[in-house]
Each structure stands twice: as structure tokens, then as C-alpha cells.
PDB file of C-alpha atoms in Angstrom:
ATOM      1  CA  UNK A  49       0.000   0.000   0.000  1.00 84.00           C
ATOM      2  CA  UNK A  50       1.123   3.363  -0.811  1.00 93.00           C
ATOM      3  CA  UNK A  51       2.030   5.008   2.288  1.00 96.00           C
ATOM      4  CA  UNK A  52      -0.252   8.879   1.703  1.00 96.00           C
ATOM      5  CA  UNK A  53      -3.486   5.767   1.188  1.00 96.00           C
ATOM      6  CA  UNK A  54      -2.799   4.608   4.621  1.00 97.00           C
ATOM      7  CA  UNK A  55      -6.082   5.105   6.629  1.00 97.00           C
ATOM      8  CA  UNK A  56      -3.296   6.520   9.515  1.00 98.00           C
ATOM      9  CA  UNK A  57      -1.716   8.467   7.515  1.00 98.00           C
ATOM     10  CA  UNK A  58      -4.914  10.212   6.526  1.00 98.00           C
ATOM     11  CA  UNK A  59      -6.265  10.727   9.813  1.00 98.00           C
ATOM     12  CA  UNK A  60      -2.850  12.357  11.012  1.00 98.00           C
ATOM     13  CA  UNK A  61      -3.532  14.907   7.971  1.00 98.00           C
ATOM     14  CA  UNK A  62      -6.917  15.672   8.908  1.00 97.00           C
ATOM     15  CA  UNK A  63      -5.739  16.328  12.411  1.00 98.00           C
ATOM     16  CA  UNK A  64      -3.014  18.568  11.669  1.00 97.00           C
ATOM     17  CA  UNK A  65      -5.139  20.409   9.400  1.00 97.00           C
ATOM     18  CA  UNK A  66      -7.614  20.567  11.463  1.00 97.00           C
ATOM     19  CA  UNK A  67      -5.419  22.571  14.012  1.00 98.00           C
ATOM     20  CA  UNK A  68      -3.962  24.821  11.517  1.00 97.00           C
ATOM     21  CA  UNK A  69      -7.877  25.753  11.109  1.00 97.00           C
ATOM     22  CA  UNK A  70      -8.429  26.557  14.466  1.00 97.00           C
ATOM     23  CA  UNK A  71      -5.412  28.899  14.468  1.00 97.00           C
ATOM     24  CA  UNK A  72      -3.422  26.793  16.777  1.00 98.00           C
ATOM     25  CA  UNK A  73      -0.863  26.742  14.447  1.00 97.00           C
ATOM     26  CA  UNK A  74       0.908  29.994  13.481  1.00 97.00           C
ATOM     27  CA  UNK A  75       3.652  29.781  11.122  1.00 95.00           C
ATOM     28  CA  UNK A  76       5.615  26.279  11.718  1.00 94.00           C
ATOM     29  CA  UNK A  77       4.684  26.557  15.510  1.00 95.00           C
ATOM     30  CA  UNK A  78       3.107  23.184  16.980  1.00 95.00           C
ATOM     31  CA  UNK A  79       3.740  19.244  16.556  1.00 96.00           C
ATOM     32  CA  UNK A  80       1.962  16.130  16.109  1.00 98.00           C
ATOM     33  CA  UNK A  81       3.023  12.385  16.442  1.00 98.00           C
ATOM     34  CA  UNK A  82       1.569   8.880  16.175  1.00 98.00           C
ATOM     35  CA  UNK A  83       2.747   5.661  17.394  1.00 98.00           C
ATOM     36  CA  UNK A  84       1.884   3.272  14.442  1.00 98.00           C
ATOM     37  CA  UNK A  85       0.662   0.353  15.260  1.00 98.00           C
ATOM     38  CA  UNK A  86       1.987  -3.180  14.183  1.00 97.00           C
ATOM     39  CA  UNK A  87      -0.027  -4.018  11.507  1.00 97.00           C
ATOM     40  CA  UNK A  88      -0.391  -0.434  10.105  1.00 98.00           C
ATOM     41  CA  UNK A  89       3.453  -0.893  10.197  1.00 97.00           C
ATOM     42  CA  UNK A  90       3.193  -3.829   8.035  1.00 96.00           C
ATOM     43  CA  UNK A  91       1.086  -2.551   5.560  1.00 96.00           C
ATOM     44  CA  UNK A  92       3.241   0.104   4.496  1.00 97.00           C
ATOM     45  CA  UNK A  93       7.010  -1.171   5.488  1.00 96.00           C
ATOM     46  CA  UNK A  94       7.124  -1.907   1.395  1.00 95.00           C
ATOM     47  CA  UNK A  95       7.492   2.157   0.775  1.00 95.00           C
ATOM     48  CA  UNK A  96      10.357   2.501   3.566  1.00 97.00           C
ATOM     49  CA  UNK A  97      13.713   3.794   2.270  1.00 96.00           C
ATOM     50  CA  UNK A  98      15.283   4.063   5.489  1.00 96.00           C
ATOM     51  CA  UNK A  99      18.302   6.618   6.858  1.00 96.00           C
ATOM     52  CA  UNK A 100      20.814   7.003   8.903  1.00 96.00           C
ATOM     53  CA  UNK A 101      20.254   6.522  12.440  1.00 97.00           C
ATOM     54  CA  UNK A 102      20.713  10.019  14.439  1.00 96.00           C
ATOM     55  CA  UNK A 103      20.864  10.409  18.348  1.00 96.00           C
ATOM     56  CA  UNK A 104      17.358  11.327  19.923  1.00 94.00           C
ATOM     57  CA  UNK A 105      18.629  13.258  22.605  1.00 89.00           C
ATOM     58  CA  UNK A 106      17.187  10.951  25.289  1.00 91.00           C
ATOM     59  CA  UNK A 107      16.507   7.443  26.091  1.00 93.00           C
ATOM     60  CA  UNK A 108      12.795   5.889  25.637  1.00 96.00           C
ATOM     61  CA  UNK A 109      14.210   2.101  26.595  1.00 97.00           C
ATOM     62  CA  UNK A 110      10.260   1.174  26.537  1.00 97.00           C
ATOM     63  CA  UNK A 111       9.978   2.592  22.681  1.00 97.00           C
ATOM     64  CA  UNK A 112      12.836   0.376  20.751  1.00 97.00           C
ATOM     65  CA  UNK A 113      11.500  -1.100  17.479  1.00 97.00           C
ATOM     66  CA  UNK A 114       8.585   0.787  17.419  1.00 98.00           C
ATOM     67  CA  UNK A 115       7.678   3.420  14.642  1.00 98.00           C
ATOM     68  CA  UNK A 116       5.972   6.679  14.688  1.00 98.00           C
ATOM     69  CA  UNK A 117       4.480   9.149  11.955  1.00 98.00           C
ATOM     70  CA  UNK A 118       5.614  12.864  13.132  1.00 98.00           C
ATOM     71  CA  UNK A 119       5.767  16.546  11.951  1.00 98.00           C
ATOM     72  CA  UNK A 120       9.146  17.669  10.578  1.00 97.00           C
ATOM     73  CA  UNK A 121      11.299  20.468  12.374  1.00 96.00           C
ATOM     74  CA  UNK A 122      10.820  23.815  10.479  1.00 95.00           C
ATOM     75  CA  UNK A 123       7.288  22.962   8.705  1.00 96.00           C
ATOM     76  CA  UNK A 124       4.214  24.044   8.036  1.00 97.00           C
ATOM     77  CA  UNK A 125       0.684  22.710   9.642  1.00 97.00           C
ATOM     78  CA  UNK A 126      -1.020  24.422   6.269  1.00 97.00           C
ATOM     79  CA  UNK A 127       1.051  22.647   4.082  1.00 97.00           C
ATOM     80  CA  UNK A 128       0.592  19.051   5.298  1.00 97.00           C
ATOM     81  CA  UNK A 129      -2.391  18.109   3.367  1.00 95.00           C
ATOM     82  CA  UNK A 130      -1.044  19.734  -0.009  1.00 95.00           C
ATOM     83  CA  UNK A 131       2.966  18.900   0.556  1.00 95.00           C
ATOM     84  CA  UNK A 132       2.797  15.368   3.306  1.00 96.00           C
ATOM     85  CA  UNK A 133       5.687  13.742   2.011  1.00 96.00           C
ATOM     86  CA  UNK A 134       7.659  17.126   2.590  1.00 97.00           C
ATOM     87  CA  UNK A 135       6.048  17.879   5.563  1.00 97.00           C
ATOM     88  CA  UNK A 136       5.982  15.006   7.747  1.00 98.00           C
ATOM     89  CA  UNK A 137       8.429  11.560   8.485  1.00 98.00           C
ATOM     90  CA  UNK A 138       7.858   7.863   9.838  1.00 98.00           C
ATOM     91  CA  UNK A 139      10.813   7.044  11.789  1.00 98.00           C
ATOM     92  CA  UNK A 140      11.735   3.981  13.305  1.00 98.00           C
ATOM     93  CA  UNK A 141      13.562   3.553  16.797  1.00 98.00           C
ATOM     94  CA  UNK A 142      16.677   1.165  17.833  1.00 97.00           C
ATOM     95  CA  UNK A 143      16.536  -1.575  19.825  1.00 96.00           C
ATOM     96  CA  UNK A 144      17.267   0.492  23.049  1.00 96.00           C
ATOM     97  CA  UNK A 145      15.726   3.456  22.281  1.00 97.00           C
ATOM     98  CA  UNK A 146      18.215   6.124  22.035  1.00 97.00           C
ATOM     99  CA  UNK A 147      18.428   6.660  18.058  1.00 97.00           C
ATOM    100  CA  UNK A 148      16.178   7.132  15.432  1.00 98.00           C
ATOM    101  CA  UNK A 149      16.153   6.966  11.529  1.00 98.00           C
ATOM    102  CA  UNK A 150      13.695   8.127   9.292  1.00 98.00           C
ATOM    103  CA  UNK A 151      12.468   5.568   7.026  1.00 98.00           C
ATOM    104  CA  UNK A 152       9.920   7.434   4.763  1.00 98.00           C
ATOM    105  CA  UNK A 153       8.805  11.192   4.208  1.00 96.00           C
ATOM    106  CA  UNK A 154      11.011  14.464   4.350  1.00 96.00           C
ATOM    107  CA  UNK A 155      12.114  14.104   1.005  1.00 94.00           C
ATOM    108  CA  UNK A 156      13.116  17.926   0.758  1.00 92.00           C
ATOM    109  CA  UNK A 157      15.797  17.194   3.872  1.00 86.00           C
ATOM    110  CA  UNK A 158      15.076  18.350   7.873  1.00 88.00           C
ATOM    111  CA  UNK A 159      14.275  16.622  10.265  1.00 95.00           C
ATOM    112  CA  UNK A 160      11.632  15.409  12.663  1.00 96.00           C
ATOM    113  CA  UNK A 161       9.852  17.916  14.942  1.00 95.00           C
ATOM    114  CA  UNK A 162      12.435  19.624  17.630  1.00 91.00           C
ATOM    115  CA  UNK A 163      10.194  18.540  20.226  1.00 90.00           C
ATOM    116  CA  UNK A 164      11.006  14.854  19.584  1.00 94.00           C
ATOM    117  CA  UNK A 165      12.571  13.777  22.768  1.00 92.00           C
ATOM    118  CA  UNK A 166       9.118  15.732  24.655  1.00 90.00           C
ATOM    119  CA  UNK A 167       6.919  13.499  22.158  1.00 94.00           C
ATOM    120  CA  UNK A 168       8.908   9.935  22.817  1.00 96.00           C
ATOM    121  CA  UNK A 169       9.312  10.359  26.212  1.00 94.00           C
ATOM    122  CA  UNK A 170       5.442  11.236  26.881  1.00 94.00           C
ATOM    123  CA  UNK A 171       4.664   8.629  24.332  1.00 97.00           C
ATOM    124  CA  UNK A 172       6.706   5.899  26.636  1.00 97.00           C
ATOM    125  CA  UNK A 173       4.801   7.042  30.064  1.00 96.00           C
ATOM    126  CA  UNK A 174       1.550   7.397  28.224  1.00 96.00           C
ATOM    127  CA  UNK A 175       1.821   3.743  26.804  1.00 96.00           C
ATOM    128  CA  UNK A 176       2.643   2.573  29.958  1.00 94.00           C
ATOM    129  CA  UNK A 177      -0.192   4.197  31.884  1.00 95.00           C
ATOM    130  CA  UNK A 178      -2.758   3.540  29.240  1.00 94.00           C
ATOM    131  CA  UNK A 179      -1.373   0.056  29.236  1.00 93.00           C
ATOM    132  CA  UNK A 180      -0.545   0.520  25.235  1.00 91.00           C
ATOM    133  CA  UNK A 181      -4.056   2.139  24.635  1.00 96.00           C
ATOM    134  CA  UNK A 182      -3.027   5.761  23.371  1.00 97.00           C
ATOM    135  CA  UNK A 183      -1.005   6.356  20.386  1.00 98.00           C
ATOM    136  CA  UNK A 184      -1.130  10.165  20.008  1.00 98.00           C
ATOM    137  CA  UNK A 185       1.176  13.042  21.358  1.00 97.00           C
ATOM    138  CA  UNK A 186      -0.250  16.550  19.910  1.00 98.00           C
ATOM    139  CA  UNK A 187       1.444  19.715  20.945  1.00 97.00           C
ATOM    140  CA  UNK A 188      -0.340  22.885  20.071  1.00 98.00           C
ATOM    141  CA  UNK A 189      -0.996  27.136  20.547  1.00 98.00           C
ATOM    142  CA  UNK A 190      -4.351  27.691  21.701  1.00 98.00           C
ATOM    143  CA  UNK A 191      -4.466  31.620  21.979  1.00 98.00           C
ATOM    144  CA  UNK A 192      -6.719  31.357  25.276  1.00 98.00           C
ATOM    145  CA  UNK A 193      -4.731  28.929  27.275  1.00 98.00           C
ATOM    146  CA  UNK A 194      -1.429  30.904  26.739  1.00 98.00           C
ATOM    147  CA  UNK A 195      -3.234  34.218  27.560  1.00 98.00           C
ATOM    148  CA  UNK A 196      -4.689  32.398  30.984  1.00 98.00           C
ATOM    149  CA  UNK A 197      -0.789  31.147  31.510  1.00 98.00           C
ATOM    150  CA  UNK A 198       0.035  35.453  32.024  1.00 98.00           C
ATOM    151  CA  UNK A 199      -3.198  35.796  34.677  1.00 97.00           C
ATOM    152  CA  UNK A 200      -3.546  32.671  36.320  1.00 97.00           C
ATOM    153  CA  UNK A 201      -1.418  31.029  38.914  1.00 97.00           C
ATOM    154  CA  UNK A 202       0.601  28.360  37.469  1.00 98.00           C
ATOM    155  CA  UNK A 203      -0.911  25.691  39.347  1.00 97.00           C
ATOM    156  CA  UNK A 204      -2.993  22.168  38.382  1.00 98.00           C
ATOM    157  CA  UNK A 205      -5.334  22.452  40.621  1.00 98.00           C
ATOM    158  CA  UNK A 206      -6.553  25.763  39.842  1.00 98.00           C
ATOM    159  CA  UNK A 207      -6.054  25.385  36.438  1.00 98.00           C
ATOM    160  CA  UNK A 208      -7.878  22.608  36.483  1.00 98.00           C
ATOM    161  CA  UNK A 209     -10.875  24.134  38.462  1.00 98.00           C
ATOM    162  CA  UNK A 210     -10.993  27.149  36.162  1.00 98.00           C
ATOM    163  CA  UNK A 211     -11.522  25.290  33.445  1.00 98.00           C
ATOM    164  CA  UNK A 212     -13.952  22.506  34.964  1.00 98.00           C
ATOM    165  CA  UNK A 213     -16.273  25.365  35.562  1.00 97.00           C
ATOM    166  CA  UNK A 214     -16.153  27.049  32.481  1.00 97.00           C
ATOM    167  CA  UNK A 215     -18.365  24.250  30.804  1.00 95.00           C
ATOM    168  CA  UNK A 216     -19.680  20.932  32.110  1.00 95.00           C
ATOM    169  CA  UNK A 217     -18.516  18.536  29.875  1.00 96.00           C
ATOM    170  CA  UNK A 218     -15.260  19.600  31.109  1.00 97.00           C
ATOM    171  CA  UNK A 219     -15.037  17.395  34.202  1.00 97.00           C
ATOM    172  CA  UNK A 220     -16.339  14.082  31.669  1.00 97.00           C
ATOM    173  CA  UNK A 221     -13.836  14.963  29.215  1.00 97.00           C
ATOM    174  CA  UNK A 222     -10.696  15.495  31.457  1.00 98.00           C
ATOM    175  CA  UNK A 223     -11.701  13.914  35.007  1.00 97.00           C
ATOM    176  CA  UNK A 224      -8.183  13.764  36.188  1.00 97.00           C
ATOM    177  CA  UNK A 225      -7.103  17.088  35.597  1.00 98.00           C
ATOM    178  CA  UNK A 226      -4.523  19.977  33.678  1.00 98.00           C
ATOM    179  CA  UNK A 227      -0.703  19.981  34.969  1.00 98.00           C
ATOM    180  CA  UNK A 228       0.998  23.016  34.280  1.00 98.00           C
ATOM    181  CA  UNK A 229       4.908  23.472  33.505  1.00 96.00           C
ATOM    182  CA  UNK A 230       6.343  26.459  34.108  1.00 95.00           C
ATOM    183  CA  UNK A 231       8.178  28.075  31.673  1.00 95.00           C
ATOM    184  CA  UNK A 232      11.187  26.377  30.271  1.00 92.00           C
ATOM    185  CA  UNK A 233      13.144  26.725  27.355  1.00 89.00           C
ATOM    186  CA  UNK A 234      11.064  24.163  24.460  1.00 84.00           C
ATOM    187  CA  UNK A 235      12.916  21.574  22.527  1.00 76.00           C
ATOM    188  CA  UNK A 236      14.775  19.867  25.273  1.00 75.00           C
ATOM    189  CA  UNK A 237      15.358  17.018  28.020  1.00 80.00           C
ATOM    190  CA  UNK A 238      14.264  19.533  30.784  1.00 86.00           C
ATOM    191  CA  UNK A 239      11.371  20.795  29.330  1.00 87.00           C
ATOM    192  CA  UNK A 240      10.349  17.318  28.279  1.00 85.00           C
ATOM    193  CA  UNK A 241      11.026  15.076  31.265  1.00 88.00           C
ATOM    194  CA  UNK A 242       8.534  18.031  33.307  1.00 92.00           C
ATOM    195  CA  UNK A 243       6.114  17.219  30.910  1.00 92.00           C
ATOM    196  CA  UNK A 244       6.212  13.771  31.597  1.00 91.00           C
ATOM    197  CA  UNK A 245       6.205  13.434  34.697  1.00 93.00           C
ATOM    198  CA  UNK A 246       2.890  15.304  34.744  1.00 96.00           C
ATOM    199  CA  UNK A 247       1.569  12.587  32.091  1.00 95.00           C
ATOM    200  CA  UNK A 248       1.652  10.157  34.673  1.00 95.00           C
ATOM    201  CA  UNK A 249      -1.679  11.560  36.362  1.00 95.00           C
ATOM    202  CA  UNK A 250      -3.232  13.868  33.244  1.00 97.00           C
ATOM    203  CA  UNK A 251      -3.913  13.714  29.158  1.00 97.00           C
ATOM    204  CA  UNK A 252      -3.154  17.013  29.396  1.00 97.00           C
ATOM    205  CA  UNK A 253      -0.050  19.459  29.981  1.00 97.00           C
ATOM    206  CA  UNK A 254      -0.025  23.295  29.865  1.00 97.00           C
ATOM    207  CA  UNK A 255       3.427  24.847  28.734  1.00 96.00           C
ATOM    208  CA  UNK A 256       3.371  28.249  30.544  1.00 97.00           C
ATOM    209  CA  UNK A 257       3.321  31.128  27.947  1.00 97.00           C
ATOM    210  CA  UNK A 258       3.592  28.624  24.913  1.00 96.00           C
ATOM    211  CA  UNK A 259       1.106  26.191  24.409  1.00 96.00           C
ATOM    212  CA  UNK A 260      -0.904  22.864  25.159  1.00 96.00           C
ATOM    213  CA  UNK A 261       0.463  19.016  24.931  1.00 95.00           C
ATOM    214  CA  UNK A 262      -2.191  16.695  24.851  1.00 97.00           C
ATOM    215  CA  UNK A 263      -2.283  12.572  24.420  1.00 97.00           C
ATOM    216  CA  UNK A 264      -5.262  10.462  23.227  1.00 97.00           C
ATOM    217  CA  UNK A 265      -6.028   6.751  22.428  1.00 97.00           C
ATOM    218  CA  UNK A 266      -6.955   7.991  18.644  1.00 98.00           C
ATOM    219  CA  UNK A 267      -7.113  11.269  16.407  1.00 98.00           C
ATOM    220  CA  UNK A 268     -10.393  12.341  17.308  1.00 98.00           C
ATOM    221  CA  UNK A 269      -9.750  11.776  20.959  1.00 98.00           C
ATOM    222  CA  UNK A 270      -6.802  13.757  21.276  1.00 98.00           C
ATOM    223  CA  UNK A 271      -7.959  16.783  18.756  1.00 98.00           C
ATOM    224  CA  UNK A 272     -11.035  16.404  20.886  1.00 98.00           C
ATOM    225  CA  UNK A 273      -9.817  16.646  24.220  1.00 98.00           C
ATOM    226  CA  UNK A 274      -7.568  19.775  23.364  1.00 98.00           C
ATOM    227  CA  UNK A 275      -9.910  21.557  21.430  1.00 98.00           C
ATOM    228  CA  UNK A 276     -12.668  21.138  24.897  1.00 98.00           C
ATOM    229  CA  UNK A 277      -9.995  22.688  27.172  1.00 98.00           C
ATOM    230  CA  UNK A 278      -9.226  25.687  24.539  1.00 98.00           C
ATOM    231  CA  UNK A 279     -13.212  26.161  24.061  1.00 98.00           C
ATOM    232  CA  UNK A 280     -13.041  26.480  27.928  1.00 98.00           C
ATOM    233  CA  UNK A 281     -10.718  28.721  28.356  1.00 98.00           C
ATOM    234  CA  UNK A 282     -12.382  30.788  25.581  1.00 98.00           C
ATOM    235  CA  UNK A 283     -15.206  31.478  27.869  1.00 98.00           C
ATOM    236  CA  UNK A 284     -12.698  31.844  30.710  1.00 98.00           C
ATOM    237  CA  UNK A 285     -11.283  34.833  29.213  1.00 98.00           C
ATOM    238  CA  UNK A 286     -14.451  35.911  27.612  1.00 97.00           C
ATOM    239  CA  UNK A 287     -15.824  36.012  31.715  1.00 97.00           C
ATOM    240  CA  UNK A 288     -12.690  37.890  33.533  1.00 95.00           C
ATOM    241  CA  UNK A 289     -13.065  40.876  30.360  1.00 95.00           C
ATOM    242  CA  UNK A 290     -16.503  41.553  31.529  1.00 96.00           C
ATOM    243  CA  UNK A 291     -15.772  41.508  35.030  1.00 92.00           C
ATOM    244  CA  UNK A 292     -13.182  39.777  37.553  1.00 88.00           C
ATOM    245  CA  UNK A 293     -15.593  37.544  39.717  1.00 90.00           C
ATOM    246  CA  UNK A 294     -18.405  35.123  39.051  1.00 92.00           C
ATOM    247  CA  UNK A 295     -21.623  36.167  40.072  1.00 93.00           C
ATOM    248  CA  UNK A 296     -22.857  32.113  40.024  1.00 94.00           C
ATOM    249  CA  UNK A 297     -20.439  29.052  39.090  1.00 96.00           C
ATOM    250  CA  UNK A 298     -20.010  25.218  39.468  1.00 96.00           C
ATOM    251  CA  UNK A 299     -20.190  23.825  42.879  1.00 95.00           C
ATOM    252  CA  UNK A 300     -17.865  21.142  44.487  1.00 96.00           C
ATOM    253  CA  UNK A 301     -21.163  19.447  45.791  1.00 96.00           C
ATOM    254  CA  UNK A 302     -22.141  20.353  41.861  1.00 96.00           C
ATOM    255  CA  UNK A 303     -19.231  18.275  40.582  1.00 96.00           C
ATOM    256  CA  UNK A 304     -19.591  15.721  43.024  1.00 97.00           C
ATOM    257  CA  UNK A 305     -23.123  14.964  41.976  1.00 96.00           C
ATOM    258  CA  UNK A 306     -22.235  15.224  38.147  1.00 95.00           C
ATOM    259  CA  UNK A 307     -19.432  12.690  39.102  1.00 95.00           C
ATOM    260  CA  UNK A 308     -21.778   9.721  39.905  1.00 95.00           C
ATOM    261  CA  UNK A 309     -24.589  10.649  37.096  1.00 94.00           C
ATOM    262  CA  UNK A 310     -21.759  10.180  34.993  1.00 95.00           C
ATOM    263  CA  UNK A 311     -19.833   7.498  36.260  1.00 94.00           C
ATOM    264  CA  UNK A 312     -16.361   9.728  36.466  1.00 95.00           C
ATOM    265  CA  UNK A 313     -14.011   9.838  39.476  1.00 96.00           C
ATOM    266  CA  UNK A 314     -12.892  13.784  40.405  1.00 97.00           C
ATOM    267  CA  UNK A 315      -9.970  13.928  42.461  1.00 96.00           C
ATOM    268  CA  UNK A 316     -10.639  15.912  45.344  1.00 96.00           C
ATOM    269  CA  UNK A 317      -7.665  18.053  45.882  1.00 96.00           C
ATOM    270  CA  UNK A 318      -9.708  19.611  42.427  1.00 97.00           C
ATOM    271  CA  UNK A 319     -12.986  20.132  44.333  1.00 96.00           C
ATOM    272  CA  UNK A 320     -12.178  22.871  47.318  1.00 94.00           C
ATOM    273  CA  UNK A 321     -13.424  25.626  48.203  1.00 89.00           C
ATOM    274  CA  UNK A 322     -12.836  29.300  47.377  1.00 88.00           C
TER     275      UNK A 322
END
């Protein structure tokens, strides 16, 4: 099978261009990256030309052999539908997980996103957590969660609270919470063991004046998930411009009883009182 036919393939384009139509995507800002599975592996390995192997700049021991479809460093969310084989790579890991060699895509040169070693070593928590269930790692620039990173303190919990009771689906969509990171500088093992660290209890991570990492089972999951807590903090913002307190809000007791109608578990440290 021709590798741009791949039902994977196509789904990673939709999502990508999907973001760049929500604006999350400015220029060649944001990444994206899938952990193919075995037998999607298979029915494209005919198409691989493979590379050299280069260093990832960390060690995902629990990642060797496996393969993963990511952006390239330097490109283009707007271009990945019309340009793919330019604008995105499948790259294939050692058998200990500390290199990496691109096997198909990139044909114009670069190489994968900058972000790699945050992607890998999120994917390698996330698949161990999940126990193998989610294969997706987006990173993203939602204009409302950066502007809440300037006004907000830089904390999960209230992060987390903010944006619970901005909308109730919140809560059912993300029951276990938002971490935050404070700011660091992107791109390397620092920034990206933070991140993972906070993927062992949340889907999602908020990079402080930057952006939004988020990790799903599946495409629609993950844009899904990340696009909720960006609608959220829309109306977050959209509240503190026309005035700087709730006059009514979600309860604890309110989240607590919307907790067993819908069969979620809300940590509690989430659920105190102001």
C-alpha cells in the first residue's frame, strides 16, 4: 500500500489540518506524532527507504523497534495536506531506544519535529499508563490557554478548576485534571522530562506562555480533548473581560453529583473551596 493511502496516515492529515484551522498553528509553531501500530506498520514497510540513524537526545528504553508518523522540524501545519511527504516523516527507533532513523517522508531534507525527545518520552509514560491504549502526542498554541498562563497562577489544581467550571462537559472529558509546567526553554530534556512526569496523572499538559500538549487513544480523541480545554478557556477569558468575579459558578457538591450521574471519578484536591 502506498504510504499517503494509509487510513493513519490520513487521519494524522486531517488532524493537523484541522489545528492549523483553528489557528493553533501559526507559522511552523506546533507538533503532532503517532505511534503506528503493528499491523499499520506492516502494511506500508514496502514504501520505507530508510536513513541514517541520528541520536534522539534521550533514552525511551520502553519505545525500541517501534515506529511513529511525526511533523518535521521547520514545517508548516497548512502545508501538510497539499505537501505530506515534505512535511511530515515515519521514523523507526533502535533496539534500546536512544536513536532514530527516518524511514519514509522528508524528502526535501530536515528533520523530525524539535520537540522529539518531549513526544517519545510522553509517548513511553503514556503507553505505559494507558497500558498501550493511546497512540497520540499533539502539541499545540491555543491563543486562550497561553493568555490564561500570564493571569492565572501556574498551578494544576486551579487550572484545572478554572476550566472545569467554564463548561460541564469539562469534568467528563478530562476527570483527572490539567498539569501546568512552568516556563522552560522548548525543545529539550528539561522541558520534556517536566512534561512527563505530569503525564503520569493527566492527558493534558499546559506549557506556561507557549502552548498545550495533549495525548489520546486515537485522532479524534486527542484533537477532541484539546480543542474542549481551549473552548473552555475561551469562555474563561471571555468572563474575567466583563468583570473579575463570578456572580454564580459550578459547585464542588455540583461536581460531586455530576461525578456519579456520569460514572467519572474527580480527584478531590480539584474540588475545594474558594
Amino acid at each position: 500500500m502506498n504510504v499517503l493511502d494509509a487510513e493513519f496516515v490520513l487521519g494524522f492529515m486531517r488532524m493537523a489540518n484541522d489545528g492549523w484551522e483553528q489557528g493553533w498553528h501559526e507559522r511552523n509553531g506546533g507538533n503532532l506524532s503517532y505511534r503506528i501500530k503493528p499491523e499499520e506498520v506492516n502494511s506500508v514497510k514496502e514504501q520505507f527507504v530508510p536513513k541514517q540513524w541520528e541520536p534522539i537526545g534521550t533514552t525511551v528504553p520502553k519505545l525500541a523497534n517501534e515506529y511513529f508518523l511525526v511533523t518535521g522540524s521547520g514545517k508548516y501545519f497548512r502545508n501538510i495536506l497539499i505537501k505530506p511527504e515534505d512535511s511530515v516523516c515515519i521514523i523507526e527507533l533502535d533496539d534500546k531506544g536512544e536513536n532514530y532513523r527516518i524511514v519514509w517522508g522528508l524528502v526535501n531534507g530536515k528533520r523530525p519535529t524539535s520537540e522529539l525527545p518531549s513526544h517519545l518520552m510522553n509517548h513511553e509514560v503514556k503507553m505505559s499508563v494507558s497500558s498501550g491504549r493511546h497512540h497520540v502526542i499533539y502539541h499545540a498554541h491555543p491563543t486562550n490557554v497561553i493568555a490564561l498562563t500570564f493571569v492565572l497562577p501556574l498551578k494544576d489544581e486551579v487550572f484545572t478548576r478554572e476550566l472545569w467550571e467554564m463548561a460541564t462537559e469539562c469534568p467528563v472529558v478530562f476527570p483527572d485534571g490539567i498539569g501546568v509546567v512552568p516556563w522552560m526553554v522548548p525543545g529539550g530534556r528539561e522541558i520534556a522530562a517536566a512534561t512527563s512526569e505530569l503525564m503520569k496523572q493527566y492527558d493534558v499538559a499546559i506549557w506556561a506562555h507557549h502552548g498545550m500538549f495533549a495525548s489520546g487513544e486515537d485522532f479524534d480523541l486527542t484533537f477532541g480533548l484539546m480543542h474542549t480545554v481551549e473552548k473552555s478557556a475561551e469562555i474563561l477569558v471571555k468572563t474575567l473581560s466583563m468583570r473579575p468575579d463570578k456572580l454564580q459558578t459550578i459547585t464542588p457538591q455540583n461536581f460531586r453529583d455530576l461525578a456519579v450521574d456520569f460514572k467519572v471519578s474527580l480527584p478531590e484536591k480539584f474540588l475545594y473551596e474558594k
